[in-house]
Amino acid sequence: MGDALRSARPAQKCLGAKQAMRKNQRVSEPSRREKGWALSADSFNRLLEGLHEDRDQAGYEYEHLRRVLVTFFDWRGCAFAEDLADETFNRVARRMEEGEIIRNLPDYCYGVARRLALEILPKQSKQEDDPPEFEQLAAVEEDLDERRSREQLYECFEYCLKQLSPENQELVIQYYQTEKRAKIDNRIALANKLGVSLNVLRVRVYRLRATLEDCINKRLNEKKLQEGKKS
Amino acid sequence: MKTRAREDQAIIGYLLGTASELEQSQIETRYFREPHFYEEMLALEEEVICDYLNDVLAPAERRQFEHHFLTTPRRRRKYESTRKLLTFIADQGTTQTTTASKPVKPGLLALSARRANDFLLPRLGFLWTLTSLAVLSFGVWMLSNQVSAYRSQVAQEEARQATTQKLPSKLHPKTDKQRPEANKQRNPLAEVADQLQASLDDPPALLSGGTTKAVVSTVVATLRPAHLRAANNAQPVALPAEAATVHLHLQLGDPAPTQFIRFNVVLRTLNGIEILRRQNLTPQVIKSDKSLGVDLPAAKLPVGRYIVIVSGITAKMEIKPVEEYFMSINRE
């Protein structure tokens, strides 16, 4: 649930260069678009060096840039955003291997990603079937298992909300309260009350929600493990 | 509909796929460079989802949301998780309100007074009963005295009116002049009656089509369950042009279902387009009548026929169909 939400947390542990390397080796096979070229350990190291001198920091930067790329492709409406993000890195690493000097790697990655999106989107729209009607998505009836998992999710929500400080609990609840929204913009009032701008409030709640979702996922996994042991 | 800052508006245009190529590249360059801006974008993306779920998006934005925003799996997942969060938060809000209204613990003084009272009451019970009876009897006696006084006044008044009616008609011009004098002597009860009559005779400005114009902001539509899915079962609801909100008052059948603790309501067009979905609603109970109330913006109900589907949630969290309602919206 909410990959991008979790991954964008500022306090997230740095994945580390080794892990990042391992992760990218999954896409080291020749891509459909750039056949005959594969991401080697050297080219990946060069890519990391281009991001930061310090290896750990470079790993962190790499992870962040990858998240941005995935979101970029998603916002552009491309299918398989993760694959396209890795393809972007492959293309950039290849240019670096060919001797191209890159001053600002994030900017360069953006340029490559944009070209890739423009390449992909026309093909995608030809292949794309009609998108499912929204009302069909929303009106799915729940079966018993789904209902159980929903109840479990609610339990986890409750547990995790209590893990936040009382001020933060109140902030999350007030921010998402729906009743008053149609008439008064609840969030503006809340930002004024806290003496912060709407943007600051929005990001603060967004981070809280990311923490909440992290906690919920952990709790759900724990419950699944417990159920597995019982059965 | 809410108003947003220009920058937010541009970002929302980007998220909903209405930004131009130039706007897109400006926003993208910025979030590739500035991690904080990227985080703001993600937060705003979440806000757009909340706004959609809260019916705050403009109609065009709403359309874009449904046809562009929800086309990727990542955003659909995000939409689902936000929807669940909002439902949960709404429940939390209700729980908090309930706990806030719990009675406050009594202070030391109040506690001592209550204990003294508890101690004295059983022992002085007989004395208390006697005193109460005495006070009650005195009250009844006073009241009966008052009633007989009023009765005699009314009888005198009636006798006087009878003599006035017997006077010859030539005296009538005089009586017009004498009327204010007579009015002064009239029973205050009769004056109140006159005032009431006058207020009934004079139509209020609101109804008489005077300069004050009636402003209808909420229209209440009471719907009864339809047992057959036939077009002629649609209950007509006339919406004035100035109506802002429609309150659907859904009567829950006769006899009202008792096995459900909460209800879900879905409003659709007859073509199946979902207009509204409300979950975990608590019914209102007035005497033996059970009903559900749902508010929605009048703008969301163009002329046409609609179906309202109500399902109930049992104590075991089972969801079962309850009632269906048909309505046909007309605009005045």
XYZ file of C-alpha atoms in Angstrom:
563
model
C 0.000 0.000 0.000
C 1.399 3.339 -1.056
C 4.905 2.373 -2.206
C 5.782 5.901 -3.066
C 4.452 7.124 0.264
C 6.664 4.810 2.224
C 9.675 5.283 0.083
C 9.570 9.075 0.266
C 9.989 9.209 4.015
C 12.840 11.545 4.820
C 14.020 9.474 7.745
C 14.206 6.353 5.645
C 17.317 4.250 6.147
C 19.768 4.523 3.337
C 19.594 1.402 1.273
C 23.344 1.429 0.810
C 25.293 1.112 -2.331
C 25.627 -2.684 -2.169
C 21.926 -3.197 -1.859
C 21.266 -0.679 -4.605
C 23.707 -2.551 -6.806
C 21.992 -5.866 -6.081
C 18.648 -4.317 -6.848
C 19.731 -2.922 -10.159
C 21.299 -6.187 -11.269
C 17.796 -7.480 -11.763
C 17.548 -5.242 -14.775
C 21.089 -5.820 -15.952
C 19.890 -8.079 -18.772
C 19.841 -6.365 -22.149
C 16.724 -4.259 -22.356
C 14.307 -4.454 -25.240
C 15.278 -0.951 -26.299
C 19.054 -1.088 -25.888
C 19.933 -4.587 -26.952
C 23.539 -5.605 -26.785
C 24.390 -3.510 -23.764
C 24.200 -4.601 -20.126
C 24.788 -2.739 -16.896
C 28.060 -3.954 -15.475
C 29.410 -3.438 -11.940
C 31.806 -0.792 -13.286
C 29.143 1.196 -15.085
C 26.908 1.075 -12.024
C 29.791 2.266 -9.817
C 30.358 5.139 -12.218
C 26.687 6.032 -11.946
C 26.888 6.079 -8.159
C 30.044 8.190 -8.217
C 28.203 10.663 -10.380
C 25.576 11.005 -7.681
C 27.872 11.499 -4.681
C 31.474 10.986 -3.637
C 30.481 9.191 -0.457
C 29.272 5.715 -1.298
C 26.545 5.512 1.318
C 25.239 8.940 0.449
C 25.357 7.942 -3.207
C 23.203 4.921 -2.386
C 20.707 7.179 -0.666
C 20.685 9.583 -3.636
C 20.225 6.682 -6.010
C 17.206 5.415 -4.088
C 15.650 8.861 -3.985
C 16.235 9.440 -7.691
C 14.741 6.068 -8.489
C 11.611 6.912 -6.508
C 11.332 10.231 -8.322
C 11.701 8.462 -11.659
C 9.041 5.894 -10.799
C 6.652 8.660 -9.760
C 7.516 10.645 -12.875
C 6.561 7.770 -15.167
C 3.443 7.133 -13.126
C 2.336 10.756 -13.284
C 2.956 10.741 -17.003
C 0.592 7.775 -17.219
C 3.177 5.176 -18.309
C 2.567 1.560 -17.476
C 5.390 -0.367 -15.716
C 6.883 2.753 -14.151
C 9.465 0.773 -12.165
C 10.863 -0.952 -15.239
C 11.066 2.378 -17.027
C 12.956 3.941 -14.110
C 15.539 1.150 -14.300
C 15.700 1.511 -18.070
C 16.462 5.214 -17.575
C 19.374 4.352 -15.288
C 20.643 1.838 -17.819
C 20.607 4.442 -20.566
C 22.348 7.024 -18.394
C 24.979 4.509 -17.269
C 25.581 3.612 -20.897
C 26.143 7.274 -21.872
C 28.591 7.604 -18.984
C 30.420 4.492 -20.107
C 30.649 5.940 -23.591
C 32.489 8.912 -22.104
C 29.794 11.527 -21.851
C 30.499 14.051 -19.106
C 27.419 14.712 -17.009
C 27.422 17.698 -14.668
C 24.046 17.273 -13.014
C 22.943 13.656 -12.916
C 19.334 14.201 -11.677
C 18.744 16.749 -14.466
C 20.287 14.426 -17.007
C 18.198 11.519 -15.771
C 15.121 13.688 -16.128
C 16.003 14.478 -19.749
C 16.477 10.781 -20.549
C 13.282 9.816 -18.700
C 11.286 12.449 -20.548
C 12.492 11.187 -23.921
C 11.701 7.639 -22.847
C 8.182 8.645 -21.790
C 7.610 10.378 -25.137
C 8.854 7.212 -26.842
C 6.653 4.909 -24.815
C 3.383 6.803 -24.517
C 2.252 6.769 -28.181
C 2.911 2.997 -28.377
C 1.164 2.461 -25.086
C -1.957 4.338 -26.080
C -2.227 2.170 -29.221
C -1.967 -1.050 -27.220
C -4.092 0.112 -24.329
C -7.523 -1.362 -23.943
C -10.304 0.839 -22.710
C -9.612 1.685 -19.072
C -12.021 0.040 -16.649
C -14.985 2.197 -15.776
C -14.443 3.912 -12.461
C -17.800 2.977 -11.039
C -16.984 -0.664 -11.666
C -13.823 -0.286 -9.639
C -15.577 1.375 -6.755
C -18.593 -0.855 -6.534
C -16.892 -4.191 -5.998
C -18.742 -6.251 -3.426
C -16.689 -7.576 -0.558
C -16.431 -11.279 0.147
C -15.855 -12.730 3.601
C -12.041 -12.790 3.344
C -11.921 -9.208 2.164
C -14.115 -8.149 5.026
C -11.881 -9.950 7.501
C -8.792 -8.309 6.083
C -10.552 -4.942 6.253
C -11.333 -5.502 9.913
C -7.725 -6.478 10.484
C -6.614 -3.340 8.709
C -8.863 -1.239 10.937
C -7.403 -2.845 14.018
C -3.933 -2.009 12.781
C -5.024 1.558 11.968
C -6.267 1.953 15.490
C -3.150 0.479 17.029
C -0.811 2.588 14.892
C -2.739 5.795 15.437
C -2.276 5.300 19.160
C 1.466 5.008 18.615
C 1.556 8.645 17.480
C 1.802 11.407 20.064
C -1.594 12.801 21.201
C -0.946 16.071 19.293
C -0.158 14.167 16.121
C -3.162 11.895 16.547
C -5.366 14.940 16.798
C -3.656 16.575 13.839
C -4.216 13.549 11.584
C -7.848 13.213 12.635
C -8.608 16.905 12.237
C -6.843 17.064 8.886
C -8.845 14.234 7.431
C -12.176 15.116 9.054
C -14.703 15.290 6.282
C -17.872 16.810 7.681
C -16.892 20.449 7.573
C -14.952 20.388 4.365
C -17.803 21.304 2.037
C -18.425 24.635 3.720
C -15.203 25.698 5.356
C -11.779 24.683 4.280
C -10.862 22.802 7.381
C -7.201 22.601 6.436
C -6.723 26.330 6.054
C -8.287 26.824 9.457
C -6.036 24.164 10.908
C -2.911 25.713 9.351
C -3.889 29.099 10.765
C -4.469 27.567 14.157
C -1.022 25.967 14.143
C 0.573 29.102 12.701
C 2.074 27.347 9.668
C 1.496 27.605 5.947
C -0.828 25.177 4.207
C 2.154 23.587 2.420
C 3.995 22.969 5.669
C 0.866 21.468 7.225
C 0.273 19.293 4.176
C 3.817 17.901 4.225
C 3.688 17.396 7.993
C 0.498 15.355 7.723
C 1.860 13.531 4.716
C 4.895 12.431 6.760
C 2.658 11.382 9.629
C 0.549 9.374 7.267
C 3.663 7.740 5.824
C 4.722 6.780 9.364
C 1.231 5.473 9.990
C 1.276 3.385 6.829
C 4.702 1.972 7.651
C 3.424 0.940 11.047
C 0.263 -0.565 9.566
C 2.215 -2.639 7.071
C 4.548 -3.937 9.766
C 1.624 -4.769 12.023
C -0.234 -6.526 9.219
C 2.855 -8.601 8.410
C 3.222 -9.511 12.076
C -0.399 -10.618 12.193
C 0.012 -12.697 9.057
C 3.073 -14.371 10.553
C 1.170 -15.097 13.769
C -1.741 -16.569 11.838
C 0.687 -18.670 9.790
C 2.237 -20.056 12.969
C -1.183 -20.856 14.438
C -2.322 -22.721 11.350
C -15.849 24.131 -4.172
C -12.556 25.194 -2.740
C -10.182 27.799 -4.058
C -6.500 27.007 -4.272
C -3.257 28.888 -4.599
C -2.118 29.322 -8.196
C 0.870 27.029 -7.732
C -1.289 24.305 -6.191
C -3.691 24.693 -9.085
C -0.852 24.188 -11.577
C 0.345 21.085 -9.756
C -3.161 19.690 -9.612
C -3.475 20.337 -13.345
C -0.267 18.332 -13.769
C -1.525 15.472 -11.605
C -4.844 15.374 -13.412
C -3.180 15.447 -16.821
C -4.411 18.847 -17.971
C -1.067 20.708 -17.865
C 0.618 21.765 -21.101
C 3.951 20.230 -22.104
C 5.743 23.403 -20.958
C 4.027 23.374 -17.566
C 4.809 19.696 -17.217
C 8.501 20.163 -17.868
C 8.677 23.144 -15.462
C 7.139 21.129 -12.656
C 9.155 18.020 -13.443
C 12.473 19.876 -13.560
C 11.684 21.319 -10.167
C 10.811 18.087 -8.456
C 13.819 16.324 -9.900
C 15.996 19.053 -8.400
C 14.250 19.787 -5.102
C 13.452 16.841 -2.806
C 11.219 19.046 -0.679
C 9.114 20.044 -3.677
C 8.810 16.394 -4.636
C 7.460 15.689 -1.165
C 4.996 18.567 -1.514
C 3.813 17.066 -4.796
C 3.191 13.715 -3.124
C 1.292 15.431 -0.318
C -0.802 17.350 -2.823
C -1.485 14.161 -4.757
C -2.926 12.736 -1.578
C -4.974 15.876 -1.020
C -6.490 15.579 -4.489
C -7.632 12.073 -3.607
C -9.142 13.348 -0.351
C -10.860 16.167 -2.206
C -12.343 13.702 -4.652
C -13.590 11.510 -1.840
C -15.010 14.540 -0.052
C -16.763 15.847 -3.186
C -14.771 19.070 -3.203
C -13.333 18.791 -6.703
C -14.845 20.856 -9.499
C -16.866 18.775 -12.014
C -14.142 19.016 -14.672
C -11.461 18.016 -12.157
C -13.650 15.160 -11.019
C -13.943 13.872 -14.574
C -10.195 14.115 -15.066
C -9.644 12.332 -11.807
C -11.795 9.421 -12.889
C -10.535 9.205 -16.453
C -6.876 10.136 -16.075
C -5.733 10.002 -12.487
C -7.019 6.535 -11.725
C -5.546 4.890 -14.795
C -2.345 3.659 -13.161
C -2.161 0.880 -10.567
C 0.004 2.928 -8.201
C -2.506 5.754 -8.027
C -5.422 3.344 -7.694
C -3.644 1.745 -4.736
C -3.101 5.161 -3.239
C -6.760 6.017 -3.792
C -7.863 2.825 -2.061
C -5.594 3.354 0.922
C -6.757 6.969 1.295
C -10.387 5.906 1.101
C -9.820 3.358 3.868
C -7.959 5.915 5.930
C -10.752 8.460 5.563
C -13.383 5.921 6.603
C -11.288 4.988 9.592
C -10.635 8.611 10.541
C -14.339 9.393 10.225
C -15.045 6.582 12.676
C -12.334 7.864 14.983
C -13.844 11.341 14.836
C -17.222 9.948 15.898
C -15.636 7.977 18.736
C -13.780 11.057 19.942
C -16.947 13.137 19.942
C -18.704 10.442 21.949
C -15.950 10.242 24.524
C -15.794 14.022 24.765
C -19.451 14.134 25.734
C -18.976 11.722 28.640
C -20.117 13.192 31.970
C -17.385 14.979 33.876
C -16.341 13.405 37.155
C -17.880 15.304 40.053
C -15.685 17.446 42.241
C -15.101 16.847 45.934
C -17.846 19.241 47.052
C -20.430 17.728 44.726
C -19.386 14.252 45.794
C -19.814 15.136 49.507
C -23.204 16.705 48.829
C -24.327 13.606 46.947
C -23.146 11.353 49.795
C -24.952 13.488 52.396
C -28.057 13.364 50.258
C -27.788 9.583 49.892
C -27.465 9.309 53.640
C -30.345 11.639 54.558
C -32.890 10.698 51.910
C -33.884 7.233 53.156
C -34.225 8.459 56.753
C -36.277 11.565 55.982
C -38.255 9.934 53.211
C -41.592 10.102 55.061
C -41.159 13.788 55.942
C -40.213 14.590 52.330
C -43.343 12.858 51.028
C -45.600 14.807 53.402
C -44.051 18.162 52.460
C -44.323 17.391 48.743
C -47.993 16.491 49.134
C -48.698 19.722 51.003
C -46.960 21.846 48.344
C -48.815 20.009 45.591
C -52.206 20.518 47.218
C -51.522 24.232 47.720
C -50.571 24.543 44.051
C -53.757 22.808 42.904
C -55.879 25.096 45.120
C -54.170 28.244 43.725
C -54.622 27.032 40.152
C -58.336 26.283 40.609
C -58.836 29.802 42.092
C -57.139 31.370 39.054
C -59.253 29.322 36.651
C -62.540 30.338 38.314
C -61.470 34.030 38.246
C -60.774 33.806 34.492
C -64.057 31.996 33.922
C -66.049 34.786 35.615
C -64.133 37.409 33.545
C -64.962 35.601 30.308
C -68.647 35.320 31.343
C -68.822 39.106 32.049
C -67.215 39.857 28.713
C -69.677 37.642 26.865
C -72.619 39.357 28.618
C -71.241 42.800 27.645
C -70.801 41.752 24.008
C -74.379 40.466 23.934
C -75.741 43.863 25.103
C -73.616 45.736 22.508
C -75.073 43.584 19.690
C -78.595 44.502 20.805
C -77.974 48.299 20.361
C -79.672 49.953 17.360
C -77.669 50.379 14.151
C -77.693 54.197 14.324
C -75.329 54.027 17.204
C -72.729 52.177 15.136
C -70.826 55.284 13.895
C -70.340 56.207 17.509
C -69.155 52.763 18.414
C -66.329 53.146 15.869
C -65.062 56.091 17.854
C -65.691 54.300 21.087
C -63.869 51.207 19.940
C -60.377 52.210 21.093
C -61.887 52.969 24.509
C -63.638 49.641 24.567
C -60.503 47.865 23.408
C -58.683 49.119 26.468
C -61.208 47.397 28.670
C -61.104 44.149 26.772
C -59.825 40.995 28.201
C -56.067 40.525 27.584
C -56.862 37.003 26.345
C -59.082 38.446 23.619
C -56.264 40.811 22.559
C -53.891 37.904 22.162
C -56.545 36.125 20.112
C -56.908 39.218 17.906
C -53.161 39.409 17.372
C -53.100 35.772 16.399
C -55.975 36.272 13.991
C -54.226 39.316 12.479
C -51.066 37.346 11.958
C -53.093 34.638 10.216
C -54.957 37.177 8.050
C -51.787 39.001 6.894
C -49.809 36.735 4.615
C -46.075 36.862 5.377
C -43.861 38.777 2.937
C -42.103 35.544 2.013
C -45.289 34.037 0.592
C -46.974 37.131 -0.734
C -44.344 37.681 -3.399
C -43.105 40.929 -1.876
C -39.585 42.240 -2.137
C -38.172 39.514 0.127
C -37.459 36.444 -1.940
C -37.485 32.982 -0.440
C -34.067 31.292 -0.656
C -34.224 27.522 -0.662
C -30.788 26.121 0.061
C -31.637 22.599 1.192
C -34.295 20.423 -0.335
C -35.462 17.450 1.688
C -36.546 14.455 -0.354
C -38.289 11.744 1.632
C -38.044 8.426 -0.157
C -39.955 5.267 0.568
C -38.616 1.868 -0.434
C -39.707 0.556 -3.812
C -40.422 -3.115 -3.985
C -40.414 -3.341 -7.763
C -37.765 -2.092 -10.150
C -40.186 -0.296 -12.404
C -39.823 3.152 -13.944
C -43.180 4.268 -12.552
C -41.911 3.579 -9.035
C -39.588 6.574 -9.255
C -40.612 9.194 -6.722
C -40.506 12.672 -8.254
C -38.232 15.235 -6.575
C -38.447 18.823 -7.827
C -35.275 20.815 -7.289
C -35.493 24.607 -7.404
C -32.684 26.304 -9.338
C -31.312 27.901 -6.153
C -31.107 24.606 -4.203
C -27.584 23.949 -2.998
C -28.008 20.749 -1.030
C -30.333 17.801 -1.243
C -31.081 15.895 1.912
C -32.234 12.379 1.125
C -34.436 11.086 3.901
C -34.595 7.337 3.352
C -37.333 5.559 5.268
C -36.268 2.081 6.253
C -39.427 0.119 5.493
C -42.227 -1.093 7.677
C -41.367 -2.913 9.871
C -37.929 -1.343 10.099
C -35.031 -3.810 9.988
C -33.585 -4.377 13.444
C -30.699 -6.719 12.780
C -28.415 -4.006 11.346
C -26.241 -1.706 13.395
C -25.034 0.484 10.538
C -25.930 1.086 6.920
C -24.214 1.787 3.612
C -25.864 3.937 0.972
C -25.017 4.020 -2.744
C -26.680 6.437 -5.133
C -26.467 5.603 -8.834
C -28.015 6.722 -12.045
C -30.118 4.117 -13.779
C -27.179 3.697 -16.179
C -25.045 2.547 -13.261
C -22.909 5.651 -12.770
C -22.115 5.991 -9.095
C -22.929 9.449 -7.744
C -22.458 8.941 -4.054
C -21.344 6.335 -1.555
C -21.688 6.700 2.188
C -20.659 4.031 4.653
C -21.287 3.180 8.277
C -24.331 5.396 8.646
C -26.313 5.265 11.847
C -30.095 5.386 11.425
C -32.277 8.025 13.031
C -35.099 6.591 15.087
C -38.195 8.687 15.719
C -40.863 6.733 17.611
C -41.025 3.494 15.621
C -39.782 5.037 12.351
C -36.230 4.303 11.304
C -34.611 6.368 8.576
C -31.266 7.352 7.120
C -30.224 10.854 6.181
C -27.726 11.635 3.430
C -26.708 15.097 2.214
C -25.287 15.731 -1.226
C -24.746 18.782 -3.418
C -27.738 19.497 -5.663
C -25.319 20.059 -8.546
C -24.569 16.341 -8.535
C -28.148 15.525 -9.444
C -28.968 16.520 -12.995
C -32.444 15.793 -14.318
C -32.921 12.039 -14.590
C -33.761 8.875 -12.748
C -31.738 7.505 -9.869
C -31.595 4.459 -7.684
C -30.534 4.470 -4.056
C -29.318 1.147 -2.703
C -29.146 0.650 1.035
C -27.284 -2.282 2.562
C -27.058 -3.063 6.244
C -24.146 -4.156 8.426
C -24.998 -6.693 11.101
C -23.279 -7.020 14.480
C -21.239 -9.842 12.927
C -20.091 -7.358 10.268
C -22.055 -9.082 7.532
C -23.329 -6.832 4.766
C -26.819 -7.581 3.465
C -29.098 -5.738 1.035
C -31.871 -3.798 2.794
C -33.866 -1.462 0.541
C -33.898 0.165 -2.868
C -35.390 3.549 -3.676
C -36.099 5.133 -7.026
C -36.341 8.843 -7.608
C -36.681 11.064 -10.576
C -35.114 14.509 -10.403
C -36.862 17.429 -12.060
C -35.565 20.977 -12.126
C -37.855 23.920 -11.477
